[in-house]
mmCIF file of C-alpha atoms in Angstrom:
data_model
loop_
_atom_site.group_PDB
_atom_site.id
_atom_site.type_symbol
_atom_site.label_atom_id
_atom_site.label_comp_id
_atom_site.label_asym_id
_atom_site.label_seq_id
_atom_site.Cartn_x
_atom_site.Cartn_y
_atom_site.Cartn_z
ATOM 1 C CA MET A 1251 68.890 132.487 87.859
ATOM 2 C CA SER A 1252 67.761 136.015 88.076
ATOM 3 C CA ARG A 1253 70.330 138.514 88.975
ATOM 4 C CA ARG A 1254 69.703 140.978 91.690
ATOM 5 C CA ASN A 1255 70.588 144.560 91.146
ATOM 6 C CA PHE A 1256 72.295 145.889 94.221
ATOM 7 C CA SER A 1257 72.213 149.624 94.623
ATOM 8 C CA PRO A 1258 75.004 151.243 96.513
ATOM 9 C CA PRO A 1259 73.952 152.214 100.027
ATOM 10 C CA ALA A 1260 72.650 155.704 100.293
ATOM 11 C CA SER A 1261 75.268 157.991 101.673
ATOM 12 C CA ARG A 1262 74.652 158.795 105.295
ATOM 13 C CA PRO A 1263 74.879 162.353 106.519
ATOM 14 C CA PRO A 1264 77.860 162.986 108.723
ATOM 15 C CA PRO A 1265 77.121 162.481 112.401
ATOM 16 C CA THR A 1266 76.021 165.625 114.127
ATOM 17 C CA HIS A 1267 77.239 166.410 117.595
ATOM 18 C CA PRO A 1268 75.071 168.349 119.995
ATOM 19 C CA PRO A 1269 76.253 171.928 120.484
ATOM 20 C CA ARG A 1270 78.471 172.488 123.468
ATOM 21 C CA LEU A 1271 76.665 173.932 126.472
ATOM 22 C CA PRO A 1272 77.788 177.535 127.005
ATOM 23 C CA VAL A 1273 79.465 178.525 130.264
ATOM 24 C CA LEU A 1274 79.777 182.227 131.033
ATOM 25 C CA PHE A 1275 82.912 183.127 133.016
ATOM 26 C CA LEU A 1276 82.717 186.525 134.700
ATOM 27 C CA ARG A 1277 86.372 187.359 134.157
ATOM 28 C CA ALA A 1278 88.598 188.476 131.331
ATOM 29 C CA ARG A 1279 89.973 185.849 129.005
ATOM 30 C CA ASP A 1280 93.750 185.451 129.208
ATOM 31 C CA ALA A 1281 94.713 186.963 125.877
ATOM 32 C CA ALA A 1282 98.469 186.452 126.072
ATOM 33 C CA SER A 1283 98.281 182.668 126.446
ATOM 34 C CA ALA A 1284 95.891 179.727 126.269
ATOM 35 C CA ASP A 1285 93.201 180.434 128.838
ATOM 36 C CA GLN A 1286 92.988 177.683 131.454
ATOM 37 C CA TYR A 1287 89.222 177.995 131.852
ATOM 38 C CA GLU A 1288 88.613 177.906 128.110
ATOM 39 C CA ALA A 1289 90.773 174.786 127.758
ATOM 40 C CA ALA A 1290 89.151 173.053 130.736
ATOM 41 C CA ALA A 1291 85.680 173.888 129.420
ATOM 42 C CA ALA A 1292 86.487 172.402 126.015
ATOM 43 C CA THR A 1293 87.879 169.246 127.644
ATOM 44 C CA CYS A 1294 84.623 168.770 129.562
ATOM 45 C CA GLY A 1295 82.431 169.479 126.538
ATOM 46 C CA TYR A 1296 81.472 173.099 127.179
ATOM 47 C CA ALA A 1297 81.874 176.320 125.219
ATOM 48 C CA ALA A 1298 83.467 179.178 127.155
ATOM 49 C CA GLU A 1299 82.364 182.797 127.012
ATOM 50 C CA PHE A 1300 84.049 185.566 128.964
ATOM 51 C CA VAL A 1301 82.716 188.892 130.206
ATOM 52 C CA GLU A 1302 85.001 191.037 132.306
ATOM 53 C CA VAL A 1303 83.301 192.667 135.274
ATOM 54 C CA LEU A 1304 86.236 194.133 137.229
ATOM 55 C CA THR A 1305 89.247 196.212 136.351
ATOM 56 C CA TRP A 1306 92.312 196.528 138.515
ATOM 57 C CA ARG A 1307 95.590 198.397 138.690
ATOM 58 C CA PRO A 1308 98.784 198.180 140.751
ATOM 59 C CA ARG A 1309 99.088 200.279 143.864
ATOM 60 C CA GLY A 1310 101.765 200.971 146.442
ATOM 61 C CA ALA A 1311 104.722 200.519 144.090
ATOM 62 C CA GLU A 1312 106.976 202.841 146.065
ATOM 63 C CA ARG A 1313 106.188 201.077 149.333
ATOM 64 C CA LEU A 1314 106.879 197.680 147.756
ATOM 65 C CA ARG A 1315 110.216 198.864 146.417
ATOM 66 C CA GLN A 1316 111.147 200.121 149.881
ATOM 67 C CA VAL A 1317 110.212 196.813 151.515
ATOM 68 C CA PHE A 1318 112.168 194.701 149.038
ATOM 69 C CA ALA A 1319 115.191 196.974 149.301
ATOM 70 C CA GLU A 1320 115.401 196.093 152.992
ATOM 71 C CA SER A 1321 116.692 192.877 154.506
ATOM 72 C CA GLU A 1322 114.566 189.807 153.969
ATOM 73 C CA ARG A 1323 115.546 188.688 157.471
ATOM 74 C CA ARG A 1324 112.913 191.016 158.895
ATOM 75 C CA TRP A 1325 110.170 188.761 157.592
ATOM 76 C CA ALA A 1326 108.935 185.230 158.325
ATOM 77 C CA GLY A 1327 107.432 184.751 154.865
ATOM 78 C CA LEU A 1328 105.144 186.235 152.241
ATOM 79 C CA VAL A 1329 101.418 185.787 151.705
ATOM 80 C CA PHE A 1330 99.562 186.106 148.384
ATOM 81 C CA THR A 1331 95.825 185.642 147.913
ATOM 82 C CA SER A 1332 95.702 186.781 144.279
ATOM 83 C CA SER A 1333 97.935 186.629 141.221
ATOM 84 C CA ARG A 1334 97.270 190.365 140.918
ATOM 85 C CA ALA A 1335 99.428 190.932 143.983
ATOM 86 C CA VAL A 1336 102.296 189.069 142.307
ATOM 87 C CA ARG A 1337 101.860 191.109 139.140
ATOM 88 C CA SER A 1338 101.825 194.323 141.170
ATOM 89 C CA LEU A 1339 105.083 193.230 142.762
ATOM 90 C CA ARG A 1340 106.499 192.711 139.284
ATOM 91 C CA PHE A 1341 105.414 196.180 138.242
ATOM 92 C CA ALA A 1342 106.998 197.698 141.337
ATOM 93 C CA LEU A 1343 110.324 195.878 141.078
ATOM 94 C CA ALA A 1344 110.486 196.676 137.369
ATOM 95 C CA GLU A 1345 110.022 200.339 138.357
ATOM 96 C CA GLU A 1346 106.936 200.649 136.184
ATOM 97 C CA GLY A 1347 105.178 202.344 139.064
ATOM 98 C CA GLU A 1348 101.495 202.916 139.590
ATOM 99 C CA GLY A 1349 98.696 203.945 137.305
ATOM 100 C CA SER A 1350 98.823 201.407 134.473
ATOM 101 C CA GLU A 1351 95.375 199.862 134.277
ATOM 102 C CA ASP A 1352 95.336 196.170 133.502
ATOM 103 C CA ARG A 1353 92.745 193.864 131.975
ATOM 104 C CA GLU A 1354 93.879 190.562 133.502
ATOM 105 C CA GLN A 1355 95.725 189.467 130.378
ATOM 106 C CA GLU A 1356 98.254 187.302 132.132
ATOM 107 C CA GLY A 1357 100.717 184.858 130.772
ATOM 108 C CA GLY A 1358 103.098 186.905 128.645
ATOM 109 C CA GLU A 1359 106.780 186.110 128.425
ATOM 110 C CA GLU A 1360 107.638 189.009 130.731
ATOM 111 C CA GLU A 1361 105.773 187.203 133.527
ATOM 112 C CA LYS A 1362 107.734 183.976 133.214
ATOM 113 C CA ALA A 1363 111.110 185.402 134.265
ATOM 114 C CA PRO A 1364 112.011 185.561 137.977
ATOM 115 C CA VAL A 1365 111.856 189.114 139.309
ATOM 116 C CA VAL A 1366 112.250 188.696 143.075
ATOM 117 C CA PRO A 1367 115.725 189.613 144.410
ATOM 118 C CA ALA A 1368 117.813 186.504 144.966
ATOM 119 C CA ARG A 1369 118.105 186.996 148.707
ATOM 120 C CA TRP A 1370 114.297 186.959 149.060
ATOM 121 C CA ARG A 1371 113.720 183.749 147.144
ATOM 122 C CA SER A 1372 114.380 181.411 150.049
ATOM 123 C CA LEU A 1373 111.564 182.882 152.135
ATOM 124 C CA PRO A 1374 108.437 180.712 152.287
ATOM 125 C CA ALA A 1375 105.642 182.063 150.115
ATOM 126 C CA PHE A 1376 102.029 181.083 150.753
ATOM 127 C CA ALA A 1377 99.314 181.300 148.104
ATOM 128 C CA VAL A 1378 95.628 180.567 147.534
ATOM 129 C CA GLY A 1379 94.811 178.779 144.311
ATOM 130 C CA ARG A 1380 96.782 177.287 141.465
ATOM 131 C CA LYS A 1381 97.040 180.459 139.395
ATOM 132 C CA THR A 1382 98.401 182.483 142.294
ATOM 133 C CA ALA A 1383 100.810 179.708 143.235
ATOM 134 C CA GLU A 1384 102.139 179.459 139.694
ATOM 135 C CA SER A 1385 102.639 183.240 139.600
ATOM 136 C CA VAL A 1386 104.521 183.071 142.901
ATOM 137 C CA GLN A 1387 106.733 180.285 141.613
ATOM 138 C CA ALA A 1388 107.386 182.103 138.335
ATOM 139 C CA ALA A 1389 108.376 185.249 140.241
ATOM 140 C CA GLY A 1390 111.295 183.327 141.703
ATOM 141 C CA PHE A 1391 110.226 181.971 145.070
ATOM 142 C CA ARG A 1392 111.685 178.507 145.536
ATOM 143 C CA GLN A 1393 109.039 177.125 147.854
ATOM 144 C CA TRP A 1394 106.917 176.116 144.853
ATOM 145 C CA ALA A 1395 109.332 173.718 143.206
ATOM 146 C CA ALA A 1396 107.308 170.498 143.553
ATOM 147 C CA ALA A 1397 103.948 169.585 142.073
ATOM 148 C CA THR A 1398 102.132 167.373 144.575
ATOM 149 C CA THR A 1399 98.562 167.060 143.326
ATOM 150 C CA THR A 1400 97.167 165.711 140.075
ATOM 151 C CA LEU A 1401 94.149 167.488 138.660
ATOM 152 C CA PRO A 1402 91.439 166.004 136.418
ATOM 153 C CA GLY A 1403 92.984 165.464 133.018
ATOM 154 C CA GLY A 1404 96.409 164.659 134.442
ATOM 155 C CA SER A 1405 97.790 168.175 134.840
ATOM 156 C CA ALA A 1406 99.823 168.962 137.931
ATOM 157 C CA ASP A 1407 98.819 171.531 140.497
ATOM 158 C CA TRP A 1408 101.161 173.514 142.701
ATOM 159 C CA ASP A 1409 101.033 172.779 146.406
ATOM 160 C CA CYS A 1410 98.682 175.632 147.313
ATOM 161 C CA ALA A 1411 95.898 176.258 149.801
ATOM 162 C CA VAL A 1412 92.316 176.041 148.565
ATOM 163 C CA ASP A 1413 90.905 178.997 150.516
ATOM 164 C CA ALA A 1414 91.718 181.552 153.221
ATOM 165 C CA ALA A 1415 90.990 179.100 156.042
ATOM 166 C CA ALA A 1416 93.368 176.486 154.619
ATOM 167 C CA LEU A 1417 95.976 179.164 153.971
ATOM 168 C CA ALA A 1418 95.727 180.345 157.575
ATOM 169 C CA GLU A 1419 96.271 176.783 158.801
ATOM 170 C CA ARG A 1420 99.467 176.466 156.764
ATOM 171 C CA ILE A 1421 100.826 179.778 157.967
ATOM 172 C CA ILE A 1422 99.987 178.965 161.584
ATOM 173 C CA LYS A 1423 101.738 175.616 161.230
ATOM 174 C CA ASP A 1424 104.775 177.269 159.659
ATOM 175 C CA HIS A 1425 104.888 179.822 162.480
ATOM 176 C CA ALA A 1426 104.689 177.109 165.154
ATOM 177 C CA GLU A 1427 107.628 175.233 163.591
ATOM 178 C CA LYS A 1428 109.968 178.227 163.614
ATOM 179 C CA GLU A 1429 112.715 178.750 166.140
ATOM 180 C CA ASP A 1430 111.747 180.752 169.209
ATOM 181 C CA SER A 1431 113.944 183.640 168.067
ATOM 182 C CA ASP A 1432 112.040 183.889 164.777
ATOM 183 C CA ARG A 1433 108.485 183.798 166.073
ATOM 184 C CA ASP A 1434 108.257 187.550 166.451
ATOM 185 C CA LEU A 1435 108.982 188.041 162.744
ATOM 186 C CA PRO A 1436 105.859 189.094 160.829
ATOM 187 C CA TYR A 1437 104.558 187.643 157.580
ATOM 188 C CA LEU A 1438 104.257 190.133 154.715
ATOM 189 C CA PHE A 1439 100.768 190.117 153.192
ATOM 190 C CA LEU A 1440 100.454 191.690 149.732
ATOM 191 C CA ALA A 1441 96.729 192.352 149.648
ATOM 192 C CA GLY A 1442 94.117 194.104 147.556
ATOM 193 C CA ASP A 1443 92.098 197.092 148.643
ATOM 194 C CA LYS A 1444 88.945 194.970 149.056
ATOM 195 C CA ARG A 1445 90.428 191.987 150.825
ATOM 196 C CA ARG A 1446 88.318 190.049 153.315
ATOM 197 C CA ASP A 1447 89.043 189.944 157.031
ATOM 198 C CA SER A 1448 89.024 186.157 157.378
ATOM 199 C CA LEU A 1449 92.758 185.567 156.898
ATOM 200 C CA PRO A 1450 94.072 188.425 159.095
ATOM 201 C CA ALA A 1451 91.523 187.549 161.779
ATOM 202 C CA ALA A 1452 92.501 183.863 161.809
ATOM 203 C CA LEU A 1453 96.201 184.679 162.070
ATOM 204 C CA SER A 1454 95.623 187.292 164.760
ATOM 205 C CA SER A 1455 93.623 184.890 166.907
ATOM 206 C CA ALA A 1456 96.481 182.381 166.618
ATOM 207 C CA GLY A 1457 99.077 184.966 167.639
ATOM 208 C CA VAL A 1458 100.767 185.079 164.223
ATOM 209 C CA PRO A 1459 102.149 188.568 163.436
ATOM 210 C CA LEU A 1460 101.103 189.938 160.026
ATOM 211 C CA ARG A 1461 102.026 193.146 158.209
ATOM 212 C CA GLU A 1462 99.960 194.240 155.248
ATOM 213 C CA VAL A 1463 100.829 196.224 152.123
ATOM 214 C CA CYS A 1464 98.029 197.149 149.731
ATOM 215 C CA ALA A 1465 99.455 196.068 146.375
ATOM 216 C CA TYR A 1466 96.500 196.582 144.025
ATOM 217 C CA GLU A 1467 92.999 197.987 143.820
ATOM 218 C CA THR A 1468 89.935 196.758 141.954
ATOM 219 C CA ALA A 1469 86.916 198.595 140.634
ATOM 220 C CA PRO A 1470 83.750 197.473 138.846
ATOM 221 C CA ARG A 1471 83.519 198.111 135.153
ATOM 222 C CA ALA A 1472 80.862 200.522 134.018
ATOM 223 C CA ALA A 1473 77.445 198.859 133.887
ATOM 224 C CA ALA A 1474 76.999 199.939 130.285
ATOM 225 C CA ASP A 1475 80.251 198.163 129.308
ATOM 226 C CA ILE A 1476 79.199 194.929 131.046
ATOM 227 C CA GLU A 1477 75.774 195.047 129.398
ATOM 228 C CA ARG A 1478 77.350 195.656 125.985
ATOM 229 C CA ASP A 1479 79.655 192.654 126.368
ATOM 230 C CA LEU A 1480 76.758 190.469 127.535
ATOM 231 C CA ALA A 1481 74.780 191.511 124.470
ATOM 232 C CA ARG A 1482 77.712 190.558 122.224
ATOM 233 C CA ALA A 1483 78.055 187.157 123.905
ATOM 234 C CA TYR A 1484 74.319 186.399 123.821
ATOM 235 C CA PRO A 1485 74.156 185.163 120.193
ATOM 236 C CA ARG A 1486 77.199 182.923 120.667
ATOM 237 C CA MET A 1487 75.552 181.376 123.721
ATOM 238 C CA ARG A 1488 72.335 180.804 121.743
ATOM 239 C CA GLY A 1489 70.456 182.542 124.515
ATOM 240 C CA ALA A 1490 71.012 182.102 128.225
ATOM 241 C CA PRO A 1491 74.185 180.279 129.306
ATOM 242 C CA SER A 1492 74.011 176.859 130.898
ATOM 243 C CA TRP A 1493 76.278 178.014 133.719
ATOM 244 C CA ILE A 1494 77.493 181.351 135.078
ATOM 245 C CA VAL A 1495 80.759 181.243 137.028
ATOM 246 C CA PHE A 1496 81.588 183.900 139.642
ATOM 247 C CA PHE A 1497 85.134 184.541 140.862
ATOM 248 C CA SER A 1498 84.782 187.019 143.737
ATOM 249 C CA PRO A 1499 82.144 188.766 145.851
ATOM 250 C CA SER A 1500 83.129 192.130 144.339
ATOM 251 C CA GLY A 1501 82.746 190.639 140.871
ATOM 252 C CA ALA A 1502 79.263 189.469 141.837
ATOM 253 C CA ASP A 1503 78.357 192.965 143.004
ATOM 254 C CA ALA A 1504 79.458 194.356 139.646
ATOM 255 C CA ALA A 1505 77.804 191.697 137.482
ATOM 256 C CA LEU A 1506 74.465 190.896 139.095
ATOM 257 C CA PRO A 1507 72.597 194.112 138.167
ATOM 258 C CA ALA A 1508 73.603 193.697 134.508
ATOM 259 C CA LEU A 1509 72.751 189.981 134.505
ATOM 260 C CA HIS A 1510 69.321 190.658 135.946
ATOM 261 C CA GLY A 1511 68.770 193.539 133.560
ATOM 262 C CA ALA A 1512 69.620 191.272 130.616
ATOM 263 C CA GLY A 1513 67.208 188.600 131.851
ATOM 264 C CA LEU A 1514 69.946 185.994 132.191
ATOM 265 C CA LEU A 1515 68.966 184.884 135.705
ATOM 266 C CA ARG A 1516 65.296 184.054 135.148
ATOM 267 C CA ASN A 1517 65.961 180.317 135.533
ATOM 268 C CA GLU A 1518 62.874 179.384 133.520
ATOM 269 C CA ASP A 1519 64.276 176.016 132.386
ATOM 270 C CA GLY A 1520 66.662 175.346 135.260
ATOM 271 C CA CYS A 1521 69.394 177.386 133.618
ATOM 272 C CA PRO A 1522 71.617 179.081 134.180
ATOM 273 C CA ARG A 1523 73.059 177.253 137.128
ATOM 274 C CA ILE A 1524 75.519 179.120 139.307
ATOM 275 C CA ALA A 1525 79.094 178.097 140.121
ATOM 276 C CA ALA A 1526 81.616 179.797 142.404
ATOM 277 C CA ILE A 1527 85.391 179.522 142.433
ATOM 278 C CA GLY A 1528 85.488 179.187 146.223
ATOM 279 C CA ALA A 1529 83.556 179.176 149.475
ATOM 280 C CA THR A 1530 83.890 182.915 150.110
ATOM 281 C CA THR A 1531 82.407 183.767 146.722
ATOM 282 C CA ALA A 1532 79.641 181.181 147.162
ATOM 283 C CA ALA A 1533 78.694 182.603 150.562
ATOM 284 C CA GLY A 1534 78.577 186.098 149.103
ATOM 285 C CA LEU A 1535 76.234 184.960 146.337
ATOM 286 C CA ARG A 1536 73.879 183.148 148.691
ATOM 287 C CA LYS A 1537 73.706 186.122 151.067
ATOM 288 C CA HIS A 1538 73.749 188.893 148.484
ATOM 289 C CA PRO A 1539 71.474 191.662 149.832
ATOM 290 C CA ALA A 1540 69.853 192.523 146.480
ATOM 291 C CA HIS A 1541 70.200 189.384 144.338
ATOM 292 C CA PRO A 1542 70.675 186.213 146.439
ATOM 293 C CA LEU A 1543 71.401 183.159 144.322
ATOM 294 C CA THR A 1544 71.392 179.398 144.736
ATOM 295 C CA VAL A 1545 74.912 178.097 144.127
ATOM 296 C CA SER A 1546 74.940 174.653 142.535
ATOM 297 C CA VAL A 1547 78.713 174.092 142.459
ATOM 298 C CA THR A 1548 81.469 175.466 144.646
ATOM 299 C CA ALA A 1549 84.885 174.395 143.404
ATOM 300 C CA SER A 1550 86.635 172.162 145.923
ATOM 301 C CA ARG A 1551 89.893 173.732 144.731
ATOM 302 C CA PRO A 1552 90.245 177.104 142.984
ATOM 303 C CA ALA A 1553 91.558 175.659 139.725
ATOM 304 C CA ALA A 1554 90.027 175.651 136.255
ATOM 305 C CA ALA A 1555 90.248 171.889 135.735
ATOM 306 C CA VAL A 1556 88.695 171.162 139.134
ATOM 307 C CA LEU A 1557 85.848 173.634 138.645
ATOM 308 C CA LEU A 1558 84.885 172.377 135.185
ATOM 309 C CA ASP A 1559 85.161 168.735 136.217
ATOM 310 C CA GLU A 1560 82.747 169.352 139.082
ATOM 311 C CA ILE A 1561 80.351 171.279 136.836
ATOM 312 C CA ALA A 1562 80.372 168.331 134.427
ATOM 313 C CA ARG A 1563 79.748 165.899 137.292
ATOM 314 C CA PHE A 1564 76.811 167.982 138.478
ATOM 315 C CA ASP A 1565 75.261 168.001 134.997
ATOM 316 C CA GLU A 1566 75.710 164.237 134.780
ATOM 317 C CA LEU A 1567 73.984 163.786 138.129
ATOM 318 C CA LEU A 1568 71.042 165.814 136.859
ATOM 319 C CA LYS A 1569 70.756 163.514 133.855
ATOM 320 C CA LEU A 1570 70.911 160.453 136.097
ATOM 321 C CA ARG A 1571 68.279 161.887 138.402
ATOM 322 C CA GLY A 1572 65.927 162.327 135.462
ATOM 323 C CA ARG A 1573 66.389 158.727 134.313
ATOM 324 C CA PHE A 1574 66.111 157.457 137.879
ATOM 325 C CA ASN A 1575 62.881 159.335 138.638
ATOM 326 C CA ARG A 1576 61.269 158.371 135.326
ATOM 327 C CA ARG A 1577 61.991 154.686 135.882
ATOM 328 C CA TYR A 1578 61.611 154.175 139.610
ATOM 329 C CA CYS A 1579 59.758 157.208 140.972
ATOM 330 C CA PRO A 1580 56.618 157.825 138.917
ATOM 331 C CA SER A 1581 55.218 159.739 141.897
ATOM 332 C CA PRO A 1582 57.187 162.599 143.480
ATOM 333 C CA THR A 1583 57.432 160.935 146.892
ATOM 334 C CA ILE A 1584 61.187 160.546 146.573
ATOM 335 C CA ALA A 1585 63.410 163.124 144.920
ATOM 336 C CA PHE A 1586 67.035 162.506 144.025
ATOM 337 C CA ALA A 1587 68.305 166.079 144.017
ATOM 338 C CA PRO A 1588 72.029 166.930 143.975
ATOM 339 C CA LYS A 1589 72.749 169.555 146.584
ATOM 340 C CA ASN A 1590 76.421 170.143 145.934
ATOM 341 C CA LEU A 1591 79.535 168.349 144.781
ATOM 342 C CA SER A 1592 80.743 167.134 148.160
ATOM 343 C CA GLY A 1593 78.771 163.916 147.703
ATOM 344 C CA ARG A 1594 75.799 164.661 149.976
ATOM 345 C CA PHE A 1595 72.266 164.679 148.612
ATOM 346 C CA PRO A 1596 69.075 165.575 150.529
ATOM 347 C CA ILE A 1597 66.309 162.963 150.400
ATOM 348 C CA PRO A 1598 62.819 164.121 151.496
ATOM 349 C CA LYS A 1599 60.883 161.729 153.707
ATOM 350 C CA PRO A 1600 58.893 159.342 151.472
ATOM 351 C CA GLN A 1601 55.476 157.895 152.206
ATOM 352 C CA SER A 1602 56.573 154.308 151.724
ATOM 353 C CA SER A 1603 59.727 152.284 151.411
ATOM 354 C CA LEU A 1604 61.596 151.813 148.171
ATOM 355 C CA ARG A 1605 64.280 149.296 147.338
ATOM 356 C CA ILE A 1606 66.111 148.706 144.094
ATOM 357 C CA ALA A 1607 67.617 145.265 143.608
ATOM 358 C CA GLY A 1608 70.063 146.019 140.868
ATOM 359 C CA GLY A 1609 69.042 146.081 137.245
ATOM 360 C CA ASP A 1610 70.781 148.142 134.620
ATOM 361 C CA VAL A 1611 70.967 151.204 136.826
ATOM 362 C CA ALA A 1612 73.498 150.152 139.435
ATOM 363 C CA THR A 1613 74.536 147.465 141.897
ATOM 364 C CA VAL A 1614 73.109 147.570 145.418
ATOM 365 C CA ARG A 1615 75.251 146.979 148.495
ATOM 366 C CA ARG A 1616 74.571 147.338 152.200
ATOM 367 C CA LYS A 1617 76.478 149.680 154.465
ATOM 368 C CA PRO A 1618 75.990 151.159 157.962
ATOM 369 C CA ASP A 1619 74.215 154.488 158.059
ATOM 370 C CA LEU A 1620 74.967 157.395 160.377
ATOM 371 C CA ALA A 1621 71.354 157.335 161.562
ATOM 372 C CA GLY A 1622 71.890 153.909 163.095
ATOM 373 C CA GLY A 1623 69.994 151.953 160.476
ATOM 374 C CA ALA A 1624 71.119 150.719 157.105
ATOM 375 C CA VAL A 1625 71.295 152.164 153.651
ATOM 376 C CA ASP A 1626 71.016 150.494 150.275
ATOM 377 C CA GLN A 1627 73.761 152.221 148.380
ATOM 378 C CA MET A 1628 74.238 151.630 144.700
ATOM 379 C CA SER A 1629 77.678 152.177 143.303
ATOM 380 C CA GLY A 1630 78.970 151.913 139.796
ATOM 381 C CA GLU A 1631 77.970 153.698 136.626
ATOM 382 C CA PRO A 1632 75.748 155.578 136.969
ATOM 383 C CA LEU A 1633 76.204 156.435 140.638
ATOM 384 C CA LEU A 1634 72.824 156.488 142.387
ATOM 385 C CA ALA A 1635 71.533 155.625 145.838
ATOM 386 C CA VAL A 1636 68.310 155.411 147.832
ATOM 387 C CA LEU A 1637 67.666 155.021 151.539
ATOM 388 C CA ALA A 1638 66.418 151.686 152.830
ATOM 389 C CA GLU A 1639 63.203 151.424 154.817
ATOM 390 C CA SER A 1640 64.944 151.374 158.185
ATOM 391 C CA VAL A 1641 66.374 154.847 157.564
ATOM 392 C CA PHE A 1642 63.263 156.497 156.121
ATOM 393 C CA ARG A 1643 62.335 157.745 159.578
ATOM 394 C CA ALA A 1644 65.379 160.056 159.579
ATOM 395 C CA VAL A 1645 63.679 162.986 157.877
ATOM 396 C CA ASP A 1646 66.627 165.369 157.908
ATOM 397 C CA GLU A 1647 69.386 162.866 157.259
ATOM 398 C CA ASP A 1648 71.550 163.211 154.176
ATOM 399 C CA LEU A 1649 72.470 160.299 151.989
ATOM 400 C CA VAL A 1650 76.219 159.918 151.600
ATOM 401 C CA VAL A 1651 77.344 158.854 148.131
ATOM 402 C CA GLN A 1652 80.912 157.628 147.859
#
C-alpha cells in the first residue's frame, strides 16, 4: 500500500478586523479620567477623536460665595444645566475665585469630594444629563442618591432630565407639591453666559419663581487652533470621520467654519453623518444661518452610552436598508430610509404594492395602522418593515417600527 505524504496545513494569516469607524467629538477629552465618550465609542466599535471648540472659565465667584453664606431656607432648590456650573461652584466655595481658564478636563480626585455646605445638601437639585447629575451628586447634594435607569451596556444613570423641557416639567411638579408657605421661594439657577431662554420661559409661564446667577462663561477657541487640531486628527481618522458629534449650538458656531474649511462636511460618500447630544443642539444645526446640516441622530438622553448606542443602531439600519433594497427593491420605487432613531421611517409612495412573506430577512406579522388600513410589519433580526397595499395610498404616513 502506498503511503501518502501529508503536508502540514499552511499556516493561516491571523484574522484581520476592519478598522474602527472614526467618530469626531467636538469637545475636549477628559484627561483626568477615562473619558465616557471614548469608552462608549470603543464598546460600540468606533474610534474616538476629540477636537475642543470652546473654552470656558468660572465667573461670579464672589456672588456665589455670598449666596451660599446665606440661609438655604431662602431657596426652593437649585438648577444646573451644565457640569461647568457645578465646577464653578466648586471653584467659588474653594475660594479659588475667577479667572482660571479651564479645558474641560473633569474627573480629578478634587472633584469627587463633597464641597456644598452641609445645610444646603438637603435642598432638591435638578440637572440635565448624566454628567451634570453626577457632578451635582458628587458635590454633596443628597437628591441624587439612587440610580433608576440602566443604560446600554448595563451602567447606571442618575435620575436626571433629558433636556430643558423635561427639566422644567420636574421643577414645575416639585413646585406644585410644596406647601403653600414655600411656593414663593425661588429656585436658584446657576447658568452660563450663553444659556437659552427655554427653561426660564417655561418656568415663568408656569408661575415658578427663578433667580439666576451667571456661574461661567464660554468662548470659541481661535479658528486657527481648531483647524490645527483637525489637521492633527485627520491622519488618525484616515480622512473624513464617519460621524461628527456636536454638543451645543455655541460649539457648532465655533466649529462649522473650520469643518467646512477643512472639507470635512462635503458628504461625498454619505459621510460624515451628524449627531447631536440633544434636541436644542440638533435644532440649532438644522437652522444654522450659514451652515445648516442634516442631523441623523439626536440622542434620546444626553449620555455617552445612549448616544453611541443610537449611532450604532443607525449605522446598522443603513446596512440593512442596503441589503433590503438590493434583494427586494431593484427599482427605486420604495426606499427604506432611516429618518431618526425614534423608530419612524418615511416611505415614499410606491407605484405598486409590495409584500414580503418571510424568508431569511424577517418574519411578517399584521398589525393595525394609524391610517386605518393594515401594515405588514416584520420584526426580528434584522428589523425591517414595508407597508401593505391597503396603506400605500397614505402618501405622507410614516411607518412605525417597534
